[in-house]
Amino acid sequence: MSTRVRSYCKINLGLAVGPPRADGFHALTTMYQTIALHDVLTVNARPAATTKITLTANHPGVPSTEAKNAEKNTAWKMVAGALERMGIAAEVEIDIEKRLPVQGGLGAGSANAVAALIGLERELGQALPGPERLQLAAEVGSDVPLFLIGGAILGVNRGEQVFPLPDSPAMPCVVAIPKVGVSTAQAFRDLDARSANAADSLTYPQPADRLEELSRALAAVWTTNGVEAGALRGTTGIAGRSGDLAENPLLALVRTGIENDFEEVAFSQHPSLRSTKRDLMGEASDAAVYAALSGSGSALFGLYKSLEDARAAQQRVQNAGTQALLTETLPREAYWASMFAE
Ligand code: C5P
């Protein structure tokens, strides 16, 4: 028997990056949202005298046993770490059917790590305790732990400290997949260089301020939704608006003007990404509710009020020669309910 797992990816709704830390990482604040696009992992595992992990993939950019660099694969690291923590030796075969771009900013590689763990646990009939899973995930990569939660998630510290946020209903989403790939480590270095150049300017927002700004926007949205909205609903004026916010935190969040700090580096290095964002955004009546770069890029996404608006945006992006996929945001319950593929 084998276990097939849907490895869903994420987008970032706002991403504020702080100054570099002593350990080389950057403090950040972001909201992750899982979406319905996914790779598929097939995991086969059985206890054995010694551990042997074999990894195959349908994409040359994915580290594999054949390419002799399987140990670099996040799925490999996760499975090796889990077996060690469980105190079990096993023969494990992992096949990764890549449908999502490598280096796209969608966290696809990080999601593969969690899908491999979930497949392994099901195959062995044994699960790591929750805190250990989160710790192992954080060791494998900064945006791995979010996939142990799914739905809408607050990410802080270097992105690995995650907190589930109240979910919004599924919303149509278009993901544009430009041909360029972006190295996350390089994107952080480029952002540092820009901040250093702008450090003299009094008007340029400093990284630490950006972190606080986004934290405040996130806190305000969920405070309004959880506490004030109920009290305000039913009164006049602001009431209609806050009632609306209470129903969809995601819409409330994008109204705060959240931004992704990586856009300034990505757009100056690849100007075509800016025009793809414009195509995702559209104009007037069928405009996106929100459009932005995801993570450090190069994927961009748009969120829409209706499927028709999303389809129109997909067409605009494709007409300009960039691949565009139609999908939807994936709330936590749906994320877990549809994780196992037949
Ligand atoms: O944690 P992960 O392996 O995904 O990070 C890849 C690289 O991105 C790190 O080696 C680091 O250079 C950079 N990074 C960072 N700050 C973060 C997350 C990642 O500088 N919060």
Short mmCIF file of C-alpha atoms and ligand atoms in Angstrom, two decimals:
data_model
loop_
_atom_site.label_atom_id
_atom_site.label_comp_id
_atom_site.label_asym_id
_atom_site.label_seq_id
_atom_site.Cartn_x
_atom_site.Cartn_y
_atom_site.Cartn_z
CA MET A 1 0.00 0.00 0.00
CA SER A 2 1.08 3.58 -0.57
CA THR A 3 -0.28 6.90 0.63
CA ARG A 4 -0.96 9.76 -1.79
CA VAL A 5 -0.95 13.20 -0.24
CA ARG A 6 -1.97 16.53 -1.77
CA SER A 7 0.77 19.01 -1.01
CA TYR A 8 -1.07 22.35 -1.09
CA CYS A 9 0.81 25.62 -1.41
CA LYS A 10 0.42 29.11 0.10
CA ILE A 11 0.32 32.78 -0.74
CA ASN A 12 1.38 35.65 1.54
CA LEU A 13 -1.10 38.39 2.38
CA GLY A 14 1.35 41.08 3.38
CA LEU A 15 4.99 40.36 4.13
CA ALA A 16 7.08 42.78 6.19
CA VAL A 17 10.79 42.07 6.53
CA GLY A 18 12.89 43.37 9.42
CA PRO A 19 16.66 44.02 9.52
CA PRO A 20 19.08 41.07 9.27
CA ARG A 21 19.70 39.30 12.59
CA ALA A 22 22.98 37.98 13.99
CA ASP A 23 22.10 34.45 12.79
CA GLY A 24 21.73 35.68 9.19
CA PHE A 25 17.95 35.31 9.16
CA HIS A 26 15.45 38.21 9.13
CA ALA A 27 12.58 38.79 11.48
CA LEU A 28 9.36 38.97 9.52
CA THR A 29 5.62 39.35 9.91
CA THR A 30 3.27 37.80 7.39
CA MET A 31 -0.10 36.21 6.94
CA TYR A 32 0.03 32.93 5.08
CA GLN A 33 -3.05 31.58 3.33
CA THR A 34 -3.16 28.07 1.88
CA ILE A 35 -4.62 27.74 -1.63
CA ALA A 36 -5.98 24.75 -3.55
CA LEU A 37 -3.08 24.34 -6.04
CA HIS A 38 -0.95 21.36 -5.12
CA ASP A 39 1.79 18.85 -5.93
CA VAL A 40 1.09 15.17 -5.20
CA LEU A 41 3.39 13.06 -3.02
CA THR A 42 3.25 9.29 -2.92
CA VAL A 43 4.84 7.72 0.15
CA ASN A 44 5.61 4.05 0.76
CA ALA A 45 7.15 3.08 4.09
CA ARG A 46 7.82 -0.07 6.12
CA PRO A 47 9.95 -0.73 9.20
CA ALA A 48 13.36 -2.20 8.27
CA ALA A 49 16.72 -3.05 9.85
CA THR A 50 18.28 0.19 8.60
CA THR A 51 16.79 3.40 7.25
CA LYS A 52 16.85 3.94 3.49
CA ILE A 53 15.01 6.84 1.87
CA THR A 54 14.59 6.89 -1.90
CA LEU A 55 13.29 9.98 -3.64
CA THR A 56 11.98 10.35 -7.19
CA ALA A 57 10.50 13.42 -8.88
CA ASN A 58 9.16 14.39 -12.30
CA HIS A 59 11.10 17.68 -12.36
CA PRO A 60 14.88 18.07 -12.87
CA GLY A 61 15.06 20.97 -10.38
CA VAL A 62 13.92 18.78 -7.49
CA PRO A 63 16.74 17.07 -5.52
CA SER A 64 16.39 13.29 -5.93
CA THR A 65 18.15 9.97 -5.41
CA GLU A 66 18.91 9.79 -9.13
CA ALA A 67 20.51 13.26 -9.05
CA LYS A 68 22.51 12.08 -5.99
CA ASN A 69 21.35 15.07 -3.90
CA ALA A 70 18.22 13.67 -2.23
CA GLU A 71 19.48 14.82 1.20
CA LYS A 72 18.91 18.41 0.07
CA ASN A 73 15.22 17.77 -0.51
CA THR A 74 12.95 19.16 2.22
CA ALA A 75 10.82 15.98 2.06
CA TRP A 76 13.93 13.85 2.65
CA LYS A 77 15.03 16.02 5.60
CA MET A 78 11.60 15.84 7.17
CA VAL A 79 11.29 12.07 6.85
CA ALA A 80 14.85 11.43 8.09
CA GLY A 81 14.25 13.75 11.06
CA ALA A 82 10.90 12.17 11.89
CA LEU A 83 12.27 8.59 11.82
CA GLU A 84 15.12 9.64 14.09
CA ARG A 85 12.72 11.26 16.56
CA MET A 86 10.38 8.24 16.44
CA GLY A 87 13.32 5.89 17.01
CA ILE A 88 12.31 3.78 13.99
CA ALA A 89 14.37 2.51 11.06
CA ALA A 90 12.40 2.23 7.84
CA GLU A 91 12.64 1.86 4.09
CA VAL A 92 10.82 4.80 2.58
CA GLU A 93 10.07 5.68 -1.03
CA ILE A 94 8.83 9.17 -1.80
CA ASP A 95 7.67 10.24 -5.24
CA ILE A 96 7.05 13.93 -5.89
CA GLU A 97 4.74 14.79 -8.77
CA LYS A 98 5.56 18.47 -9.26
CA ARG A 99 2.72 20.56 -10.57
CA LEU A 100 3.82 23.81 -8.94
CA PRO A 101 6.83 25.96 -9.87
CA VAL A 102 10.16 25.46 -8.12
CA GLN A 103 11.39 28.78 -6.58
CA GLY A 104 7.97 30.36 -7.05
CA GLY A 105 7.35 31.88 -3.62
CA LEU A 106 4.39 29.56 -3.12
CA GLY A 107 6.14 27.42 -0.49
CA ALA A 108 5.70 24.33 -2.66
CA GLY A 109 8.98 22.72 -1.52
CA SER A 110 8.15 23.42 2.12
CA ALA A 111 4.68 21.94 1.66
CA ASN A 112 6.30 18.82 0.18
CA ALA A 113 8.11 18.31 3.50
CA VAL A 114 4.87 18.28 5.48
CA ALA A 115 3.10 16.08 2.91
CA ALA A 116 5.99 13.58 3.20
CA LEU A 117 5.67 13.55 6.99
CA ILE A 118 1.92 13.03 6.84
CA GLY A 119 2.36 10.21 4.34
CA LEU A 120 5.07 8.63 6.49
CA GLU A 121 2.97 8.80 9.65
CA ARG A 122 0.02 7.19 7.92
CA GLU A 123 2.19 4.45 6.41
CA LEU A 124 3.80 3.59 9.75
CA GLY A 125 0.63 4.09 11.80
CA GLN A 126 2.56 6.32 14.17
CA ALA A 127 2.59 10.10 14.57
CA LEU A 128 5.06 12.51 16.12
CA PRO A 129 3.61 14.58 18.99
CA GLY A 130 2.42 18.05 17.84
CA PRO A 131 5.20 20.15 19.40
CA GLU A 132 7.89 17.84 17.97
CA ARG A 133 6.36 18.05 14.50
CA LEU A 134 6.42 21.86 14.67
CA GLN A 135 10.00 21.90 15.91
CA LEU A 136 11.20 19.51 13.21
CA ALA A 137 9.32 21.51 10.56
CA ALA A 138 11.00 24.74 11.72
CA GLU A 139 14.41 23.04 11.43
CA VAL A 140 13.68 21.99 7.86
CA GLY A 141 12.68 25.51 6.71
CA SER A 142 11.12 28.80 7.78
CA ASP A 143 7.87 28.30 5.90
CA VAL A 144 7.41 24.58 6.60
CA PRO A 145 5.49 24.81 9.94
CA LEU A 146 2.61 26.78 8.39
CA PHE A 147 1.65 23.64 6.47
CA LEU A 148 1.08 21.79 9.76
CA ILE A 149 -1.76 24.28 10.37
CA GLY A 150 -3.29 25.28 7.01
CA GLY A 151 -5.90 27.96 6.30
CA ALA A 152 -5.11 31.52 7.43
CA ILE A 153 -1.96 31.68 9.56
CA LEU A 154 0.07 34.39 11.23
CA GLY A 155 3.81 33.89 10.73
CA VAL A 156 6.39 35.74 12.85
CA ASN A 157 10.01 35.47 13.99
CA ARG A 158 11.72 34.09 10.84
CA GLY A 159 8.31 32.92 9.56
CA GLU A 160 8.50 29.58 11.37
CA GLN A 161 6.55 30.70 14.44
CA VAL A 162 2.96 30.14 13.40
CA PHE A 163 -0.46 30.83 14.85
CA PRO A 164 -3.79 29.80 13.33
CA LEU A 165 -6.02 32.79 12.46
CA PRO A 166 -9.80 32.64 12.06
CA ASP A 167 -10.49 31.54 8.47
CA SER A 168 -12.37 33.39 5.76
CA PRO A 169 -14.64 31.60 3.27
CA ALA A 170 -12.93 30.26 0.12
CA MET A 171 -12.33 33.01 -2.42
CA PRO A 172 -11.46 32.79 -6.17
CA CYS A 173 -7.73 33.24 -6.73
CA VAL A 174 -5.54 33.48 -9.83
CA VAL A 175 -1.85 32.59 -9.58
CA ALA A 176 0.47 33.94 -12.28
CA ILE A 177 3.60 31.88 -12.88
CA PRO A 178 6.28 34.03 -14.55
CA LYS A 179 9.20 32.20 -16.18
CA VAL A 180 11.83 33.68 -13.84
CA GLY A 181 12.75 31.86 -10.62
CA VAL A 182 13.80 33.76 -7.48
CA SER A 183 16.26 32.51 -4.86
CA THR A 184 14.83 33.36 -1.44
CA ALA A 185 18.26 33.84 0.14
CA GLN A 186 19.27 36.21 -2.69
CA ALA A 187 16.00 38.14 -2.38
CA PHE A 188 16.71 38.77 1.33
CA ARG A 189 20.24 39.97 0.46
CA ASP A 190 18.89 42.31 -2.22
CA LEU A 191 16.36 43.72 0.21
CA ASP A 192 19.14 44.37 2.76
CA ALA A 193 21.18 46.19 0.11
CA ARG A 194 18.23 48.45 -0.75
CA SER A 195 17.50 49.22 2.90
CA ALA A 196 21.18 50.04 3.50
CA ASN A 197 21.21 52.45 0.51
CA ALA A 198 18.05 54.13 1.72
CA ALA A 199 19.14 54.25 5.37
CA ASP A 200 20.01 57.96 5.14
CA SER A 201 16.60 58.94 3.89
CA LEU A 202 14.31 60.17 6.63
CA THR A 203 11.20 59.37 4.63
CA TYR A 204 12.11 55.80 3.71
CA PRO A 205 10.29 53.38 6.03
CA GLN A 206 12.80 51.42 8.09
CA PRO A 207 12.48 47.61 8.29
CA ALA A 208 11.64 47.54 12.00
CA ASP A 209 8.77 50.02 11.42
CA ARG A 210 7.42 47.89 8.59
CA LEU A 211 7.19 44.86 10.89
CA GLU A 212 5.22 46.84 13.43
CA GLU A 213 2.92 48.35 10.81
CA LEU A 214 1.86 44.96 9.49
CA SER A 215 1.51 43.48 12.99
CA ARG A 216 -0.82 46.36 13.87
CA ALA A 217 -2.88 45.89 10.69
CA LEU A 218 -3.29 42.17 11.43
CA ALA A 219 -4.16 42.77 15.07
CA ALA A 220 -6.68 45.47 14.15
CA VAL A 221 -8.49 43.18 11.70
CA TRP A 222 -8.94 40.32 14.14
CA THR A 223 -9.77 42.58 17.04
CA THR A 224 -12.49 44.22 14.98
CA ASN A 225 -13.75 40.84 13.87
CA GLY A 226 -13.67 39.14 17.19
CA VAL A 227 -14.53 41.83 19.66
CA GLU A 228 -15.75 45.14 18.30
CA ALA A 229 -17.71 44.00 15.28
CA GLY A 230 -20.36 42.27 17.32
CA ALA A 231 -20.82 45.35 19.44
CA LEU A 232 -20.97 47.70 16.45
CA ARG A 233 -23.25 45.67 14.21
CA GLY A 234 -26.78 46.97 14.09
CA THR A 235 -25.87 50.61 14.64
CA THR A 236 -25.67 53.13 11.80
CA GLY A 237 -22.69 54.51 9.87
CA ILE A 238 -19.64 52.39 10.61
CA ALA A 239 -21.92 49.47 11.45
CA GLY A 240 -22.42 48.28 7.86
CA ARG A 241 -18.70 48.27 7.29
CA SER A 242 -17.77 46.52 10.49
CA GLY A 243 -20.51 43.95 9.94
CA ASP A 244 -18.91 43.25 6.59
CA LEU A 245 -15.48 42.96 8.20
CA ALA A 246 -16.80 40.47 10.69
CA GLU A 247 -17.83 38.18 7.87
CA ASN A 248 -14.57 38.19 5.95
CA PRO A 249 -11.30 39.01 7.75
CA LEU A 250 -9.41 38.52 4.51
CA LEU A 251 -11.23 41.42 2.86
CA ALA A 252 -10.76 43.53 5.96
CA LEU A 253 -7.05 42.82 5.89
CA VAL A 254 -6.51 43.84 2.27
CA ARG A 255 -8.36 47.10 2.93
CA THR A 256 -5.65 48.05 5.42
CA GLY A 257 -3.23 48.44 2.48
CA ILE A 258 -0.91 45.56 3.38
CA GLU A 259 2.12 45.11 1.14
CA ASN A 260 4.85 42.61 0.36
CA ASP A 261 8.30 44.18 0.95
CA PHE A 262 9.87 41.88 -1.64
CA GLU A 263 7.95 43.59 -4.44
CA GLU A 264 10.37 46.50 -4.64
CA VAL A 265 13.36 44.24 -5.32
CA ALA A 266 11.50 41.76 -7.52
CA PHE A 267 9.89 44.48 -9.67
CA SER A 268 13.10 46.43 -10.15
CA GLN A 269 14.97 43.26 -11.18
CA HIS A 270 12.16 41.90 -13.36
CA PRO A 271 9.97 44.81 -14.57
CA SER A 272 7.61 42.38 -16.34
CA LEU A 273 6.39 41.22 -12.90
CA ARG A 274 4.94 44.67 -12.26
CA SER A 275 2.88 44.50 -15.44
CA THR A 276 1.70 40.98 -14.52
CA LYS A 277 0.50 42.41 -11.21
CA ARG A 278 -1.39 45.12 -13.16
CA ASP A 279 -2.99 42.42 -15.33
CA LEU A 280 -4.03 40.50 -12.20
CA MET A 281 -5.41 43.69 -10.67
CA GLY A 282 -7.47 44.83 -13.67
CA GLU A 283 -9.61 47.94 -13.49
CA ALA A 284 -12.96 49.25 -12.32
CA SER A 285 -15.83 46.85 -11.86
CA ASP A 286 -14.03 43.52 -12.23
CA ALA A 287 -10.83 44.62 -10.44
CA ALA A 288 -9.16 42.23 -8.02
CA VAL A 289 -9.84 42.71 -4.34
CA TYR A 290 -6.09 42.38 -3.92
CA ALA A 291 -3.07 41.45 -6.04
CA ALA A 292 0.54 40.98 -4.92
CA LEU A 293 3.77 39.06 -5.20
CA SER A 294 3.78 35.85 -3.15
CA GLY A 295 6.71 35.39 -0.76
CA SER A 296 9.95 36.40 -2.47
CA GLY A 297 8.35 35.62 -5.85
CA SER A 298 8.26 35.18 -8.69
CA ALA A 299 4.64 33.95 -8.51
CA LEU A 300 1.98 36.66 -8.15
CA PHE A 301 -1.64 36.23 -7.20
CA GLY A 302 -4.96 38.03 -7.32
CA LEU A 303 -8.06 37.52 -5.15
CA TYR A 304 -11.51 38.18 -6.65
CA LYS A 305 -15.10 38.74 -5.60
CA SER A 306 -16.44 36.35 -8.24
CA LEU A 307 -15.36 33.49 -10.47
CA GLU A 308 -16.10 35.64 -13.55
CA ASP A 309 -13.73 38.36 -12.34
CA ALA A 310 -11.08 35.70 -11.69
CA ARG A 311 -11.55 34.19 -15.16
CA ALA A 312 -11.21 37.62 -16.76
CA ALA A 313 -7.96 38.21 -14.86
CA GLN A 314 -6.61 34.78 -15.85
CA GLN A 315 -7.31 35.69 -19.48
CA ARG A 316 -5.54 39.08 -19.19
CA VAL A 317 -2.41 37.45 -17.74
CA GLN A 318 -2.39 34.68 -20.33
CA ASN A 319 -2.94 37.14 -23.19
CA ALA A 320 0.26 38.87 -22.08
CA GLY A 321 2.11 35.54 -22.41
CA THR A 322 2.34 34.47 -18.75
CA GLN A 323 0.92 31.21 -17.40
CA ALA A 324 -2.03 31.79 -15.03
CA LEU A 325 -3.83 29.19 -12.90
CA LEU A 326 -7.35 29.56 -11.57
CA THR A 327 -7.82 28.29 -8.02
CA GLU A 328 -9.27 29.35 -4.66
CA THR A 329 -8.14 29.98 -1.12
CA LEU A 330 -8.28 26.88 1.05
CA PRO A 331 -9.64 27.28 4.60
CA ARG A 332 -8.19 25.04 7.32
CA GLU A 333 -11.01 22.53 7.43
CA ALA A 334 -10.95 21.98 3.66
CA TYR A 335 -7.14 21.78 3.74
CA TRP A 336 -7.21 18.82 6.12
CA ALA A 337 -10.38 17.21 4.73
CA SER A 338 -8.91 16.95 1.21
CA MET A 339 -5.30 16.17 2.11
CA PHE A 340 -5.37 12.49 1.14
CA ALA A 341 -5.65 11.85 -2.59
CA GLU A 342 -7.10 8.55 -3.81
O1 C5P B 1 14.46 28.84 6.19
P1 C5P B 1 14.70 28.67 4.73
O2 C5P B 1 15.63 27.55 4.42
O3 C5P B 1 13.44 28.61 3.94
O4 C5P B 1 15.41 30.00 4.26
C1 C5P B 1 16.15 30.09 3.06
C2 C5P B 1 17.10 31.27 3.17
O5 C5P B 1 16.35 32.50 3.15
C3 C5P B 1 17.88 31.31 4.47
O6 C5P B 1 19.09 30.61 4.35
C4 C5P B 1 18.13 32.80 4.66
O7 C5P B 1 19.22 33.21 3.89
C5 C5P B 1 16.90 33.43 4.06
N1 C5P B 1 15.88 33.77 5.08
C6 C5P B 1 16.07 34.90 5.87
N2 C5P B 1 15.12 35.24 6.80
C7 C5P B 1 14.01 34.49 6.96
C8 C5P B 1 13.80 33.33 6.17
C9 C5P B 1 14.76 33.00 5.24
O8 C5P B 1 17.06 35.61 5.73
N3 C5P B 1 13.10 34.86 7.86
#
